């Protein structure tokens, strides 16, 4: 997107909002999700119900690590050569968070409404396979 095509008022209002939200995400989200990740892995890394949650936390950590680059891209995106890769990775992180939350919801729905089918696919390999597909594709 070219900077000259944007309305200056919208650009002037959106830049501080984006910068503030990304700074909050980096300063609060990164340490908080790291603590949660350490706590959950110590509590029971072999627990099958935590696979999607741990994958979602890993995605949020990657999103928080990219926050400074995302702010740099918004400040002077015409001069940065990695503007499109950062936006692609950011979009992938947002999409993976959504899909992993859907997997958690479907898993809990199946456990309550269709327990026989849930027990059939209870093996950890199914959860790990779905998480890997979501995170890397």
Short mmCIF file of N, CA and C in Angstrom, two decimals:
data_model
loop_
_atom_site.label_atom_id
_atom_site.label_comp_id
_atom_site.label_asym_id
_atom_site.label_seq_id
_atom_site.Cartn_x
_atom_site.Cartn_y
_atom_site.Cartn_z
N UNK A 1 0.85 -1.16 0.00
CA UNK A 1 0.00 0.00 0.00
C UNK A 1 0.90 1.23 0.00
N UNK A 2 0.56 2.19 -0.79
CA UNK A 2 1.35 3.39 -0.91
C UNK A 2 0.88 4.43 0.10
N UNK A 3 1.82 5.14 0.67
CA UNK A 3 1.50 6.10 1.70
C UNK A 3 0.72 7.29 1.15
N UNK A 4 0.91 7.62 -0.12
CA UNK A 4 0.23 8.77 -0.71
C UNK A 4 -1.25 8.52 -0.96
N UNK A 5 -1.67 7.27 -1.06
CA UNK A 5 -3.08 6.96 -1.30
C UNK A 5 -3.92 7.02 -0.04
N UNK A 6 -3.30 7.08 1.12
CA UNK A 6 -4.04 7.08 2.38
C UNK A 6 -4.44 8.50 2.77
N UNK A 7 -5.59 8.61 3.38
CA UNK A 7 -6.05 9.89 3.90
C UNK A 7 -5.14 10.29 5.07
N UNK A 8 -4.62 11.51 5.10
CA UNK A 8 -3.70 11.89 6.17
C UNK A 8 -4.33 11.85 7.56
N UNK A 9 -5.62 12.12 7.64
CA UNK A 9 -6.29 12.08 8.95
C UNK A 9 -6.35 10.65 9.47
N UNK A 10 -6.71 9.71 8.59
CA UNK A 10 -6.78 8.30 8.99
C UNK A 10 -5.40 7.78 9.35
N UNK A 11 -4.39 8.14 8.55
CA UNK A 11 -3.03 7.72 8.83
C UNK A 11 -2.54 8.32 10.15
N UNK A 12 -2.87 9.57 10.40
CA UNK A 12 -2.45 10.23 11.64
C UNK A 12 -3.11 9.64 12.87
N UNK A 13 -4.34 9.14 12.74
CA UNK A 13 -5.04 8.55 13.87
C UNK A 13 -4.68 7.08 14.07
N UNK A 14 -4.45 6.36 12.98
CA UNK A 14 -4.20 4.93 13.11
C UNK A 14 -2.80 4.62 13.59
N UNK A 15 -1.83 5.43 13.24
CA UNK A 15 -0.45 5.14 13.63
C UNK A 15 -0.24 5.12 15.14
N UNK A 16 -0.73 6.10 15.91
CA UNK A 16 -0.56 6.00 17.37
C UNK A 16 -1.32 4.83 17.99
N UNK A 17 -2.48 4.50 17.44
CA UNK A 17 -3.25 3.38 17.97
C UNK A 17 -2.52 2.07 17.72
N UNK A 18 -1.99 1.90 16.51
CA UNK A 18 -1.24 0.68 16.19
C UNK A 18 0.01 0.59 17.05
N UNK A 19 0.73 1.69 17.18
CA UNK A 19 1.96 1.67 17.97
C UNK A 19 1.68 1.37 19.45
N UNK A 20 0.63 1.96 19.99
CA UNK A 20 0.30 1.72 21.40
C UNK A 20 -0.12 0.27 21.62
N UNK A 21 -0.95 -0.26 20.74
CA UNK A 21 -1.40 -1.65 20.92
C UNK A 21 -0.26 -2.64 20.75
N UNK A 22 0.64 -2.40 19.81
CA UNK A 22 1.78 -3.29 19.63
C UNK A 22 2.77 -3.19 20.79
N UNK A 23 2.96 -1.99 21.34
CA UNK A 23 3.84 -1.85 22.51
C UNK A 23 3.25 -2.54 23.73
N UNK A 24 1.96 -2.43 23.92
CA UNK A 24 1.31 -3.13 25.03
C UNK A 24 1.41 -4.64 24.82
N UNK A 25 1.20 -5.09 23.60
CA UNK A 25 1.31 -6.51 23.28
C UNK A 25 2.71 -7.02 23.58
N UNK A 26 3.73 -6.24 23.24
CA UNK A 26 5.10 -6.66 23.46
C UNK A 26 5.46 -6.62 24.95
N UNK A 27 5.11 -5.53 25.63
CA UNK A 27 5.52 -5.35 27.03
C UNK A 27 4.74 -6.22 28.01
N UNK A 28 3.49 -6.46 27.73
CA UNK A 28 2.65 -7.25 28.64
C UNK A 28 2.47 -8.68 28.15
N UNK A 29 2.19 -8.84 26.87
CA UNK A 29 1.86 -10.16 26.33
C UNK A 29 3.02 -11.12 26.31
N UNK A 30 4.21 -10.63 25.96
CA UNK A 30 5.37 -11.52 25.86
C UNK A 30 5.76 -12.12 27.22
N UNK A 31 5.96 -11.32 28.28
CA UNK A 31 6.30 -11.94 29.57
C UNK A 31 5.18 -12.80 30.14
N UNK A 32 3.94 -12.36 29.97
CA UNK A 32 2.81 -13.11 30.50
C UNK A 32 2.68 -14.47 29.82
N UNK A 33 2.77 -14.50 28.50
CA UNK A 33 2.66 -15.78 27.79
C UNK A 33 3.86 -16.67 28.03
N UNK A 34 5.04 -16.10 28.22
CA UNK A 34 6.19 -16.93 28.58
C UNK A 34 6.00 -17.58 29.94
N UNK A 35 5.48 -16.84 30.90
CA UNK A 35 5.21 -17.41 32.23
C UNK A 35 4.15 -18.51 32.14
N UNK A 36 3.10 -18.28 31.38
CA UNK A 36 2.06 -19.29 31.21
C UNK A 36 2.62 -20.53 30.52
N UNK A 37 3.47 -20.34 29.52
CA UNK A 37 4.08 -21.46 28.82
C UNK A 37 4.94 -22.29 29.76
N UNK A 38 5.73 -21.63 30.58
CA UNK A 38 6.58 -22.35 31.54
C UNK A 38 5.71 -23.08 32.57
N UNK A 39 4.68 -22.42 33.06
CA UNK A 39 3.80 -23.04 34.05
C UNK A 39 3.08 -24.26 33.49
N UNK A 40 2.56 -24.15 32.27
CA UNK A 40 1.82 -25.26 31.68
C UNK A 40 2.73 -26.43 31.32
N UNK A 41 3.94 -26.16 30.87
CA UNK A 41 4.85 -27.26 30.55
C UNK A 41 5.32 -27.97 31.81
N UNK A 42 5.45 -27.25 32.89
CA UNK A 42 5.81 -27.90 34.16
C UNK A 42 4.63 -28.66 34.75
N UNK A 43 3.43 -28.14 34.53
CA UNK A 43 2.25 -28.75 35.13
C UNK A 43 1.91 -30.09 34.49
N UNK A 44 2.15 -30.21 33.23
CA UNK A 44 1.82 -31.48 32.58
C UNK A 44 1.94 -31.38 31.08
N UNK A 45 3.13 -31.52 30.58
CA UNK A 45 3.34 -31.41 29.14
C UNK A 45 2.74 -32.60 28.40
N UNK A 46 2.50 -33.67 29.09
CA UNK A 46 1.94 -34.86 28.45
C UNK A 46 0.41 -34.87 28.48
N UNK A 47 -0.17 -33.84 29.05
CA UNK A 47 -1.63 -33.77 29.10
C UNK A 47 -2.17 -33.42 27.72
N UNK A 48 -3.03 -34.24 27.21
CA UNK A 48 -3.54 -34.11 25.86
C UNK A 48 -4.39 -32.86 25.67
N UNK A 49 -5.05 -32.44 26.70
CA UNK A 49 -5.94 -31.28 26.56
C UNK A 49 -5.18 -29.96 26.46
N UNK A 50 -3.89 -29.97 26.75
CA UNK A 50 -3.11 -28.73 26.69
C UNK A 50 -2.41 -28.51 25.36
N UNK A 51 -2.49 -29.45 24.43
CA UNK A 51 -1.75 -29.34 23.18
C UNK A 51 -2.18 -28.10 22.39
N UNK A 52 -3.48 -27.90 22.21
CA UNK A 52 -3.94 -26.74 21.45
C UNK A 52 -3.65 -25.45 22.19
N UNK A 53 -3.75 -25.47 23.51
CA UNK A 53 -3.47 -24.28 24.30
C UNK A 53 -1.99 -23.91 24.21
N UNK A 54 -1.11 -24.89 24.31
CA UNK A 54 0.32 -24.61 24.18
C UNK A 54 0.67 -24.11 22.78
N UNK A 55 0.04 -24.65 21.77
CA UNK A 55 0.27 -24.18 20.41
C UNK A 55 -0.22 -22.74 20.23
N UNK A 56 -1.34 -22.44 20.85
CA UNK A 56 -1.87 -21.08 20.76
C UNK A 56 -0.95 -20.10 21.49
N UNK A 57 -0.40 -20.49 22.62
CA UNK A 57 0.53 -19.63 23.35
C UNK A 57 1.80 -19.41 22.53
N UNK A 58 2.28 -20.45 21.87
CA UNK A 58 3.47 -20.30 21.01
C UNK A 58 3.19 -19.32 19.87
N UNK A 59 2.01 -19.37 19.31
CA UNK A 59 1.64 -18.45 18.24
C UNK A 59 1.56 -17.01 18.76
N UNK A 60 1.03 -16.82 19.95
CA UNK A 60 0.92 -15.48 20.53
C UNK A 60 2.32 -14.94 20.85
N UNK A 61 3.22 -15.80 21.31
CA UNK A 61 4.60 -15.36 21.59
C UNK A 61 5.28 -14.91 20.31
N UNK A 62 5.10 -15.65 19.23
CA UNK A 62 5.67 -15.24 17.94
C UNK A 62 5.08 -13.91 17.49
N UNK A 63 3.80 -13.73 17.69
CA UNK A 63 3.14 -12.48 17.34
C UNK A 63 3.69 -11.32 18.17
N UNK A 64 3.96 -11.56 19.45
CA UNK A 64 4.49 -10.50 20.31
C UNK A 64 5.94 -10.17 19.97
N UNK A 65 6.71 -11.17 19.55
CA UNK A 65 8.10 -10.92 19.17
C UNK A 65 8.16 -10.06 17.90
N UNK A 66 7.18 -10.22 17.03
CA UNK A 66 7.15 -9.44 15.79
C UNK A 66 6.60 -8.02 15.98
N UNK A 67 6.13 -7.69 17.17
CA UNK A 67 5.52 -6.38 17.40
C UNK A 67 6.46 -5.21 17.10
N UNK A 68 7.73 -5.22 17.52
CA UNK A 68 8.60 -4.09 17.17
C UNK A 68 8.81 -3.94 15.66
N UNK A 69 8.93 -5.07 14.95
CA UNK A 69 9.08 -4.99 13.50
C UNK A 69 7.81 -4.47 12.85
N UNK A 70 6.68 -4.86 13.39
CA UNK A 70 5.40 -4.40 12.86
C UNK A 70 5.27 -2.88 13.04
N UNK A 71 5.71 -2.35 14.18
CA UNK A 71 5.68 -0.91 14.42
C UNK A 71 6.62 -0.20 13.45
N UNK A 72 7.82 -0.76 13.24
CA UNK A 72 8.75 -0.17 12.29
C UNK A 72 8.18 -0.14 10.88
N UNK A 73 7.47 -1.17 10.52
CA UNK A 73 6.85 -1.22 9.19
C UNK A 73 5.79 -0.14 9.04
N UNK A 74 5.08 0.18 10.11
CA UNK A 74 4.04 1.20 10.02
C UNK A 74 4.62 2.60 10.04
N UNK A 75 5.77 2.78 10.67
CA UNK A 75 6.36 4.11 10.74
C UNK A 75 6.93 4.52 9.39
N UNK A 76 7.77 3.68 8.81
CA UNK A 76 8.34 4.00 7.50
C UNK A 76 8.36 2.74 6.63
N UNK A 77 7.20 2.36 6.14
CA UNK A 77 7.11 1.10 5.42
C UNK A 77 7.59 1.17 3.98
N UNK A 78 7.84 2.35 3.43
CA UNK A 78 8.36 2.42 2.07
C UNK A 78 9.84 2.09 2.01
N UNK A 79 10.55 2.28 3.11
CA UNK A 79 11.99 2.08 3.12
C UNK A 79 12.40 0.69 3.59
N UNK A 80 11.50 -0.04 4.21
CA UNK A 80 11.85 -1.35 4.73
C UNK A 80 11.63 -2.42 3.67
N UNK A 81 12.62 -3.28 3.53
CA UNK A 81 12.50 -4.34 2.52
C UNK A 81 11.75 -5.55 3.05
N UNK A 82 11.51 -5.64 4.36
CA UNK A 82 10.83 -6.81 4.92
C UNK A 82 9.41 -6.48 5.37
N UNK A 83 8.79 -5.49 4.74
CA UNK A 83 7.43 -5.11 5.08
C UNK A 83 6.43 -6.22 4.79
N UNK A 84 6.50 -6.80 3.60
CA UNK A 84 5.55 -7.84 3.23
C UNK A 84 5.76 -9.15 4.00
N UNK A 85 7.00 -9.61 4.24
CA UNK A 85 7.15 -10.82 5.08
C UNK A 85 6.64 -10.64 6.50
N UNK A 86 6.85 -9.46 7.08
CA UNK A 86 6.36 -9.22 8.45
C UNK A 86 4.84 -9.23 8.47
N UNK A 87 4.22 -8.61 7.49
CA UNK A 87 2.76 -8.64 7.43
C UNK A 87 2.23 -10.05 7.17
N UNK A 88 2.94 -10.83 6.35
CA UNK A 88 2.52 -12.21 6.11
C UNK A 88 2.60 -13.04 7.39
N UNK A 89 3.69 -12.92 8.12
CA UNK A 89 3.84 -13.68 9.37
C UNK A 89 2.83 -13.21 10.41
N UNK A 90 2.56 -11.91 10.46
CA UNK A 90 1.56 -11.39 11.38
C UNK A 90 0.17 -11.94 11.04
N UNK A 91 -0.17 -11.96 9.77
CA UNK A 91 -1.45 -12.53 9.35
C UNK A 91 -1.54 -14.01 9.65
N UNK A 92 -0.43 -14.73 9.47
CA UNK A 92 -0.41 -16.15 9.78
C UNK A 92 -0.60 -16.39 11.27
N UNK A 93 0.04 -15.55 12.10
CA UNK A 93 -0.13 -15.69 13.56
C UNK A 93 -1.57 -15.42 13.97
N UNK A 94 -2.17 -14.39 13.40
CA UNK A 94 -3.57 -14.09 13.74
C UNK A 94 -4.50 -15.22 13.31
N UNK A 95 -4.27 -15.76 12.12
CA UNK A 95 -5.10 -16.85 11.62
C UNK A 95 -4.91 -18.12 12.45
N UNK A 96 -3.67 -18.41 12.83
CA UNK A 96 -3.42 -19.62 13.62
C UNK A 96 -4.05 -19.51 15.00
N UNK A 97 -4.05 -18.32 15.60
CA UNK A 97 -4.71 -18.17 16.90
C UNK A 97 -6.21 -18.46 16.79
N UNK A 98 -6.81 -17.95 15.73
CA UNK A 98 -8.24 -18.20 15.50
C UNK A 98 -8.52 -19.68 15.28
N UNK A 99 -7.74 -20.33 14.43
CA UNK A 99 -7.97 -21.74 14.12
C UNK A 99 -7.71 -22.63 15.34
N UNK A 100 -6.70 -22.31 16.13
CA UNK A 100 -6.43 -23.10 17.33
C UNK A 100 -7.55 -22.94 18.36
N UNK A 101 -8.10 -21.74 18.46
CA UNK A 101 -9.24 -21.54 19.37
C UNK A 101 -10.45 -22.33 18.87
N UNK A 102 -10.63 -22.41 17.56
CA UNK A 102 -11.70 -23.24 17.00
C UNK A 102 -11.47 -24.71 17.33
N UNK A 103 -10.21 -25.16 17.27
CA UNK A 103 -9.91 -26.56 17.60
C UNK A 103 -10.21 -26.86 19.07
N UNK A 104 -9.89 -25.92 19.96
CA UNK A 104 -10.22 -26.11 21.38
C UNK A 104 -11.73 -26.22 21.56
N UNK A 105 -12.47 -25.35 20.88
CA UNK A 105 -13.94 -25.37 20.99
C UNK A 105 -14.52 -26.67 20.44
N UNK A 106 -14.03 -27.10 19.28
CA UNK A 106 -14.53 -28.35 18.69
C UNK A 106 -14.18 -29.54 19.56
N UNK A 107 -12.98 -29.54 20.13
CA UNK A 107 -12.57 -30.64 21.00
C UNK A 107 -13.48 -30.73 22.23
N UNK A 108 -13.79 -29.61 22.82
CA UNK A 108 -14.66 -29.62 24.01
C UNK A 108 -16.10 -29.95 23.65
N UNK A 109 -16.54 -29.50 22.50
CA UNK A 109 -17.87 -29.86 22.02
C UNK A 109 -17.98 -31.37 21.82
N UNK A 110 -16.98 -31.95 21.17
CA UNK A 110 -16.99 -33.39 20.92
C UNK A 110 -16.95 -34.17 22.23
N UNK A 111 -16.20 -33.67 23.21
CA UNK A 111 -16.10 -34.37 24.49
C UNK A 111 -17.44 -34.39 25.22
N UNK A 112 -18.23 -33.34 25.07
CA UNK A 112 -19.50 -33.26 25.79
C UNK A 112 -20.65 -33.89 25.01
N UNK A 113 -20.75 -33.59 23.73
CA UNK A 113 -21.90 -34.02 22.94
C UNK A 113 -21.70 -35.40 22.33
N UNK A 114 -20.50 -35.70 21.86
CA UNK A 114 -20.22 -36.98 21.21
C UNK A 114 -19.03 -37.67 21.89
N UNK A 115 -19.22 -38.18 23.09
CA UNK A 115 -18.08 -38.74 23.83
C UNK A 115 -17.47 -39.98 23.19
N UNK A 116 -18.25 -40.79 22.50
CA UNK A 116 -17.71 -42.00 21.87
C UNK A 116 -16.73 -41.62 20.76
N UNK A 117 -17.12 -40.67 19.92
CA UNK A 117 -16.23 -40.20 18.86
C UNK A 117 -15.01 -39.51 19.44
N UNK A 118 -15.20 -38.77 20.52
CA UNK A 118 -14.08 -38.09 21.18
C UNK A 118 -13.07 -39.11 21.70
N UNK A 119 -13.54 -40.16 22.30
CA UNK A 119 -12.62 -41.19 22.80
C UNK A 119 -11.90 -41.92 21.67
N UNK A 120 -12.55 -42.00 20.52
CA UNK A 120 -11.94 -42.64 19.36
C UNK A 120 -10.73 -41.85 18.87
N UNK A 121 -10.84 -40.51 18.91
CA UNK A 121 -9.75 -39.64 18.44
C UNK A 121 -9.03 -38.97 19.60
N UNK A 122 -8.96 -39.63 20.73
CA UNK A 122 -8.37 -39.04 21.92
C UNK A 122 -6.85 -39.05 21.89
N UNK A 123 -6.25 -39.83 21.03
CA UNK A 123 -4.80 -39.96 21.02
C UNK A 123 -4.13 -38.60 20.79
N UNK A 124 -2.98 -38.42 21.43
CA UNK A 124 -2.27 -37.16 21.36
C UNK A 124 -1.76 -36.88 19.94
N UNK A 125 -1.52 -37.91 19.16
CA UNK A 125 -0.96 -37.70 17.83
C UNK A 125 -1.91 -36.91 16.93
N UNK A 126 -3.22 -37.05 17.14
CA UNK A 126 -4.17 -36.29 16.33
C UNK A 126 -4.09 -34.79 16.67
N UNK A 127 -3.99 -34.48 17.94
CA UNK A 127 -3.90 -33.08 18.35
C UNK A 127 -2.60 -32.46 17.88
N UNK A 128 -1.50 -33.18 18.00
CA UNK A 128 -0.21 -32.65 17.56
C UNK A 128 -0.21 -32.45 16.04
N UNK A 129 -0.78 -33.39 15.31
CA UNK A 129 -0.83 -33.27 13.85
C UNK A 129 -1.66 -32.06 13.42
N UNK A 130 -2.79 -31.84 14.05
CA UNK A 130 -3.63 -30.70 13.70
C UNK A 130 -2.93 -29.39 14.07
N UNK A 131 -2.27 -29.36 15.22
CA UNK A 131 -1.54 -28.16 15.63
C UNK A 131 -0.40 -27.83 14.67
N UNK A 132 0.32 -28.83 14.26
CA UNK A 132 1.42 -28.61 13.32
C UNK A 132 0.88 -28.13 11.98
N UNK A 133 -0.21 -28.70 11.52
CA UNK A 133 -0.81 -28.25 10.27
C UNK A 133 -1.27 -26.80 10.35
N UNK A 134 -1.83 -26.42 11.47
CA UNK A 134 -2.31 -25.06 11.62
C UNK A 134 -1.15 -24.08 11.73
N UNK A 135 -0.13 -24.42 12.50
CA UNK A 135 0.97 -23.48 12.72
C UNK A 135 1.90 -23.33 11.53
N UNK A 136 2.05 -24.36 10.75
CA UNK A 136 3.07 -24.30 9.70
C UNK A 136 2.51 -24.27 8.29
N UNK A 137 1.20 -24.33 8.13
CA UNK A 137 0.65 -24.26 6.78
C UNK A 137 -0.36 -23.19 6.68
#
